[in-house]
CSV table of C-alpha atoms in Angstrom, one decimal:
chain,number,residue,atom,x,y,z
T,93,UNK,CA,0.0,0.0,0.0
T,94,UNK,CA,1.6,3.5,-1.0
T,95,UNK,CA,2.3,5.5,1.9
T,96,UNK,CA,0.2,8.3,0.7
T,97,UNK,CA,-2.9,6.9,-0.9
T,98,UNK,CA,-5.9,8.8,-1.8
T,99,UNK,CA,-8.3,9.6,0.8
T,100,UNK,CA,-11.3,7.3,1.5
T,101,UNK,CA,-14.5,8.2,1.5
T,102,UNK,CA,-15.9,11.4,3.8
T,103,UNK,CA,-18.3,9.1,5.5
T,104,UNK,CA,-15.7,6.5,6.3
T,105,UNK,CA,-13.3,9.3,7.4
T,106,UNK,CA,-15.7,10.7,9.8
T,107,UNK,CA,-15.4,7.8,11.6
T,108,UNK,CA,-11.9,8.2,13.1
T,109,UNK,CA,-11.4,10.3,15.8
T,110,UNK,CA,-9.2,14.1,14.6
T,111,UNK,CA,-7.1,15.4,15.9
T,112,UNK,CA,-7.2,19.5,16.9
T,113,UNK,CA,-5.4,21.9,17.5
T,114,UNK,CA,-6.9,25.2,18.8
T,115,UNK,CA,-5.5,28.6,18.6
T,116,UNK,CA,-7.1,30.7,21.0
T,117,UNK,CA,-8.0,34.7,20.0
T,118,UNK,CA,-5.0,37.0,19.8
T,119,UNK,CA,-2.7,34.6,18.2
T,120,UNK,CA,-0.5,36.1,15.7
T,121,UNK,CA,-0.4,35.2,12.5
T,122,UNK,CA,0.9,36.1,9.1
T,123,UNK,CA,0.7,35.7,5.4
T,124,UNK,CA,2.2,37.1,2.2
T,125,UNK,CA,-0.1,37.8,-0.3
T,126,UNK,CA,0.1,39.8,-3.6
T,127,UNK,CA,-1.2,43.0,-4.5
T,128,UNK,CA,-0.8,42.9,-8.4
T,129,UNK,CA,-1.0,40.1,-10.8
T,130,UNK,CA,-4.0,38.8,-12.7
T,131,UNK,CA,-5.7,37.7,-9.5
T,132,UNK,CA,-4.8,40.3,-7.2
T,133,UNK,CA,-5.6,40.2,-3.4
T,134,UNK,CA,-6.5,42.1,-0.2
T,135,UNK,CA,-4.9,41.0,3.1
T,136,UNK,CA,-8.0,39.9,4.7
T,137,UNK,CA,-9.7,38.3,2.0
T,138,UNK,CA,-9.7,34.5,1.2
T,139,UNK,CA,-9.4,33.5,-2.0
T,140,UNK,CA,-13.0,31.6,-3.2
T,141,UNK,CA,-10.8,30.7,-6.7
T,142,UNK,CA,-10.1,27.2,-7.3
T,143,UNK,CA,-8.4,25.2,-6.9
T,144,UNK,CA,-5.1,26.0,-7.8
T,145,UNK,CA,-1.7,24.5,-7.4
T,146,UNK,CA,-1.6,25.0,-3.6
T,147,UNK,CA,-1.2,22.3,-1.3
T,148,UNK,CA,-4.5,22.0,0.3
T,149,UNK,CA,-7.1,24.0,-1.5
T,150,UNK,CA,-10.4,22.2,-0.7
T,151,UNK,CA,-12.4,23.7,-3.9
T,152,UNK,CA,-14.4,21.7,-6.0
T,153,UNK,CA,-13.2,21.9,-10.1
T,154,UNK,CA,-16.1,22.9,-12.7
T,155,UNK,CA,-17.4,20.1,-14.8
T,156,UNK,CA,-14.1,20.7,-17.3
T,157,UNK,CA,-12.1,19.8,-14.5
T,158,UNK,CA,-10.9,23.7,-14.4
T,159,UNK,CA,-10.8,26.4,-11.1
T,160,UNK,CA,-13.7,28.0,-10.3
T,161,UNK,CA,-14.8,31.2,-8.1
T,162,UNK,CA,-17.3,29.3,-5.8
T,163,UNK,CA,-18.2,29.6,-1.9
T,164,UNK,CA,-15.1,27.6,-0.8
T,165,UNK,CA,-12.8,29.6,0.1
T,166,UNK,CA,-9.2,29.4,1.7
T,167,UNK,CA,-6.0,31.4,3.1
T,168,UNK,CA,-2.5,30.2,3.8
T,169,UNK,CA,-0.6,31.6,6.8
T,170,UNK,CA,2.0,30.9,9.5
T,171,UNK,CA,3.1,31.3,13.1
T,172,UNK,CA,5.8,33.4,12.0
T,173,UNK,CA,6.8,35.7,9.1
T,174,UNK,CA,10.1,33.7,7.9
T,175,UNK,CA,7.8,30.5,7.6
T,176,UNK,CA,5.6,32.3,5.5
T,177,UNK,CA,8.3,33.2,3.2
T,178,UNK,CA,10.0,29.8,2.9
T,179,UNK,CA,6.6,28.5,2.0
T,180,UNK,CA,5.3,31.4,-0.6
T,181,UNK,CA,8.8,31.4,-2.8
T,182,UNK,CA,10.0,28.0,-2.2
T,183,UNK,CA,9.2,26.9,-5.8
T,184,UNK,CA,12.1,29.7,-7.1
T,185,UNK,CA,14.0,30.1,-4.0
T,186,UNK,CA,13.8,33.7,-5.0
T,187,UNK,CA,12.2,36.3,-2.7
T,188,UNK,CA,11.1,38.8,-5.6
T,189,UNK,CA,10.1,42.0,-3.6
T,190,UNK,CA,8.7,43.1,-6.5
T,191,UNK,CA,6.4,41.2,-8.5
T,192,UNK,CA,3.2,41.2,-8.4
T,193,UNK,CA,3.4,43.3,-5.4
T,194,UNK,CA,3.8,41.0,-2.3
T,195,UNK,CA,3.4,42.3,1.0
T,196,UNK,CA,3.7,40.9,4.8
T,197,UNK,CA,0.6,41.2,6.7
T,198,UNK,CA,0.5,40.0,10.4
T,199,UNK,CA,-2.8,39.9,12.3
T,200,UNK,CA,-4.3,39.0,16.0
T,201,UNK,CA,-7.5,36.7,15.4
T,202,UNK,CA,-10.4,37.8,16.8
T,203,UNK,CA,-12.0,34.4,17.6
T,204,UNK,CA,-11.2,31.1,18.9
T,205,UNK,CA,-10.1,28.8,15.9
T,206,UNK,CA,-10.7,25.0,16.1
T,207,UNK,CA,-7.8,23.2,12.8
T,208,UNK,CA,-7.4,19.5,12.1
T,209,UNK,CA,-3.8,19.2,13.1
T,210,UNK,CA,-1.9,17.0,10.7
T,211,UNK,CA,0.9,17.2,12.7
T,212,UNK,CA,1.0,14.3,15.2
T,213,UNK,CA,-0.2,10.6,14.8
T,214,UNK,CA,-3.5,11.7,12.7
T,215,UNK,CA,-2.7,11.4,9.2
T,216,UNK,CA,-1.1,7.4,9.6
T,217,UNK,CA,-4.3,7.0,11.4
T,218,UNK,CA,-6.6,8.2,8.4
T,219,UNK,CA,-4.5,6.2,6.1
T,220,UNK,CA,-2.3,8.9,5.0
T,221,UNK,CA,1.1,9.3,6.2
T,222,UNK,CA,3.4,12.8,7.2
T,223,UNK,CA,3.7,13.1,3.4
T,224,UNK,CA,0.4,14.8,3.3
T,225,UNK,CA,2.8,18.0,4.8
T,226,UNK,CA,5.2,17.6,1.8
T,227,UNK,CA,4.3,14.7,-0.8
T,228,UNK,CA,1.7,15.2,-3.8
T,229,UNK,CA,0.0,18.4,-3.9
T,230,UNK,CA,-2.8,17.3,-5.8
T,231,UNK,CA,-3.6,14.2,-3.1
T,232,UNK,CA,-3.1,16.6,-0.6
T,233,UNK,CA,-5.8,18.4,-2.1
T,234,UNK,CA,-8.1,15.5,-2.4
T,235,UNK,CA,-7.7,14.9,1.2
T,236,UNK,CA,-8.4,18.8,1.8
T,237,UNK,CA,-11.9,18.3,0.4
T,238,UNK,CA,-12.6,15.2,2.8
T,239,UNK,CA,-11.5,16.7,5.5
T,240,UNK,CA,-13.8,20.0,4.9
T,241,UNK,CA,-16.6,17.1,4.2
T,242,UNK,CA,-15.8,14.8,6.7
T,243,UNK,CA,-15.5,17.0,9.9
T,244,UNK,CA,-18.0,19.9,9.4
T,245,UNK,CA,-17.1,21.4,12.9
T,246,UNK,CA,-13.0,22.5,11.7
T,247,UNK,CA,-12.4,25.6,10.5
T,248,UNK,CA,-9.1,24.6,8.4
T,249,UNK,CA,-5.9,22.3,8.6
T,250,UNK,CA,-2.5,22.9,11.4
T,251,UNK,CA,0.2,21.2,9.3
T,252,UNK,CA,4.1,21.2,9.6
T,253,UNK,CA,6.0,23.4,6.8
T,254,UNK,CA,8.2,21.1,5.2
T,255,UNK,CA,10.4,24.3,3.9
T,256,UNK,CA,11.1,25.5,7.4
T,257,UNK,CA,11.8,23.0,10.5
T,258,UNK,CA,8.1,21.6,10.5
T,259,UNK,CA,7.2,24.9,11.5
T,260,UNK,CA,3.4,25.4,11.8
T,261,UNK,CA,1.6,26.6,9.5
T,262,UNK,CA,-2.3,27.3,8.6
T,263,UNK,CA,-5.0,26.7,5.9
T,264,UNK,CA,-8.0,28.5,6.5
T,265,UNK,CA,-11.2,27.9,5.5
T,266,UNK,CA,-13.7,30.0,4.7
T,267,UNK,CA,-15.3,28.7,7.8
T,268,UNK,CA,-12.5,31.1,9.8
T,269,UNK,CA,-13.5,34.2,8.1
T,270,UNK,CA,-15.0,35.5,11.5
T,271,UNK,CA,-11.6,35.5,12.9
T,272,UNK,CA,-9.8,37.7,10.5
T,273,UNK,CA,-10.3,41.1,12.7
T,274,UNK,CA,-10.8,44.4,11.0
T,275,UNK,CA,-7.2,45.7,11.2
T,276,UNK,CA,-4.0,43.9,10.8
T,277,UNK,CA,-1.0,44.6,13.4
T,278,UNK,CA,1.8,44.4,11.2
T,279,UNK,CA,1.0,45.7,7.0
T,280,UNK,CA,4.7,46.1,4.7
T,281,UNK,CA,5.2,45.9,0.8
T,282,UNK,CA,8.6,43.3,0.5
T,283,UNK,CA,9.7,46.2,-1.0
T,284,UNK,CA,9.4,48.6,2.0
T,285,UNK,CA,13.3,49.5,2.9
T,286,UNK,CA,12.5,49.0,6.1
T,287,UNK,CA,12.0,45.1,5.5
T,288,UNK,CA,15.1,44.6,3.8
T,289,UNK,CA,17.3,43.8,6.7
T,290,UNK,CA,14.8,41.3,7.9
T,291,UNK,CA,14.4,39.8,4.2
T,292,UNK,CA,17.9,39.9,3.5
T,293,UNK,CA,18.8,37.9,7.0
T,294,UNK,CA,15.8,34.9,5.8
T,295,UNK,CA,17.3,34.7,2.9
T,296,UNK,CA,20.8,33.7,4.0
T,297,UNK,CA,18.4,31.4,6.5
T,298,UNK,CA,17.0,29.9,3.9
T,299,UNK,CA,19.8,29.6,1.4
T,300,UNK,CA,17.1,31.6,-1.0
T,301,UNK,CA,18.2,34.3,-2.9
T,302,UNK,CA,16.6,38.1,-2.5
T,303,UNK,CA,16.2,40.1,-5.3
């Protein structure tokens, strides 16, 4: 059996017990999104287009088999800011402060969040395996949607970043939005001088190169 199969069926997923991980209001978090581009985006909004070629996206393909806008929704953050940017550029290893306008956005939820943590003994007992943090992106999408089917009560998925240390990092659902507060506690452009110390010092981190 491949250690990474495809996911069974919702109903018999439902049946094993999750695992959760809770982040209580005023956790920090933060995210990288981009301001430019063809789809351009707003640091509190979730993107309802998809899916794409991100790891987890839990939206469900028109009848071509092509991304959608629809009401599923999802964002991608971290527990800290160099996470977030090993994650976001690690198909280049570049950190490009300039295109398509990426900025750092930090934020202090406003409510209680409840996540299926992937990081612990949960996805060997679904059937999956630790590969769902690093292996096949669009399996890992598959399980995304039975997750989001299987286990109405999560808000989105605590998995380990397998470009940084296993650090945490987040999927959000749309079923999160109400924790997204009205005003972030930390908003900068990449290219902002005043982030180019702290980029420049990630990137020797990370063996990524800043440009």
């Amino acid at each position: 059996m491949p250690k990474f199969p495809n996911p069974p069926p919702p109903g018999a997923l439902a049946e094993i017990e999750p695992e959760i991980q809770r982040l209580t209001a005023g956790t920090r978090v933060w995210r990288i999104y981009t301001r430019g581009g063809q789809y351009p985006g707003r640091w509190n909004r979730m993107r309802s287009f998809g899916p794409t070629t991100a790891r987890f996206d839990h939206q469900i393909p028109d009848a071509a088999g092509n991304p959608a806008e629809q009401g599923r929704a999802i964002q991608y953050l971290a527990l800290d800011g160099i996470t977030q940017l090993a994650e976001v550029f690690q198909d280049t290893r570049v950190i490009d402060r300039a295109a398509r306008s990426p900025w750092l956005v930090a934020y202090e939820l406003s409510e209680d969040l409840t996540l299926l943590d992937l990081t612990g003994t949960y996805p060997t007992r679904a059937g999956a395996s630790m590969l769902i943090n690093c292996g096949s992106r669009p399996r890992a999408r598959a399980w995304s949607r039975a997750f989001y089917e299987a286990y109405p009560r999560i808000q989105g998925l605590y998995y380990a970043s397998c470009m940084h240390e296993n650090r945490p990092s987040l999927a959000l659902y749309e079923r999160a939005a109400g924790a997204i507060p009205a005003r972030p506690s930390f908003h900068r452009a990449l290219s902002d001088q005043a982030l180019r110390l702290t980029l420049r010092n990630a990137a020797v981190r990370l063996n990524y190169f800043l440009v």
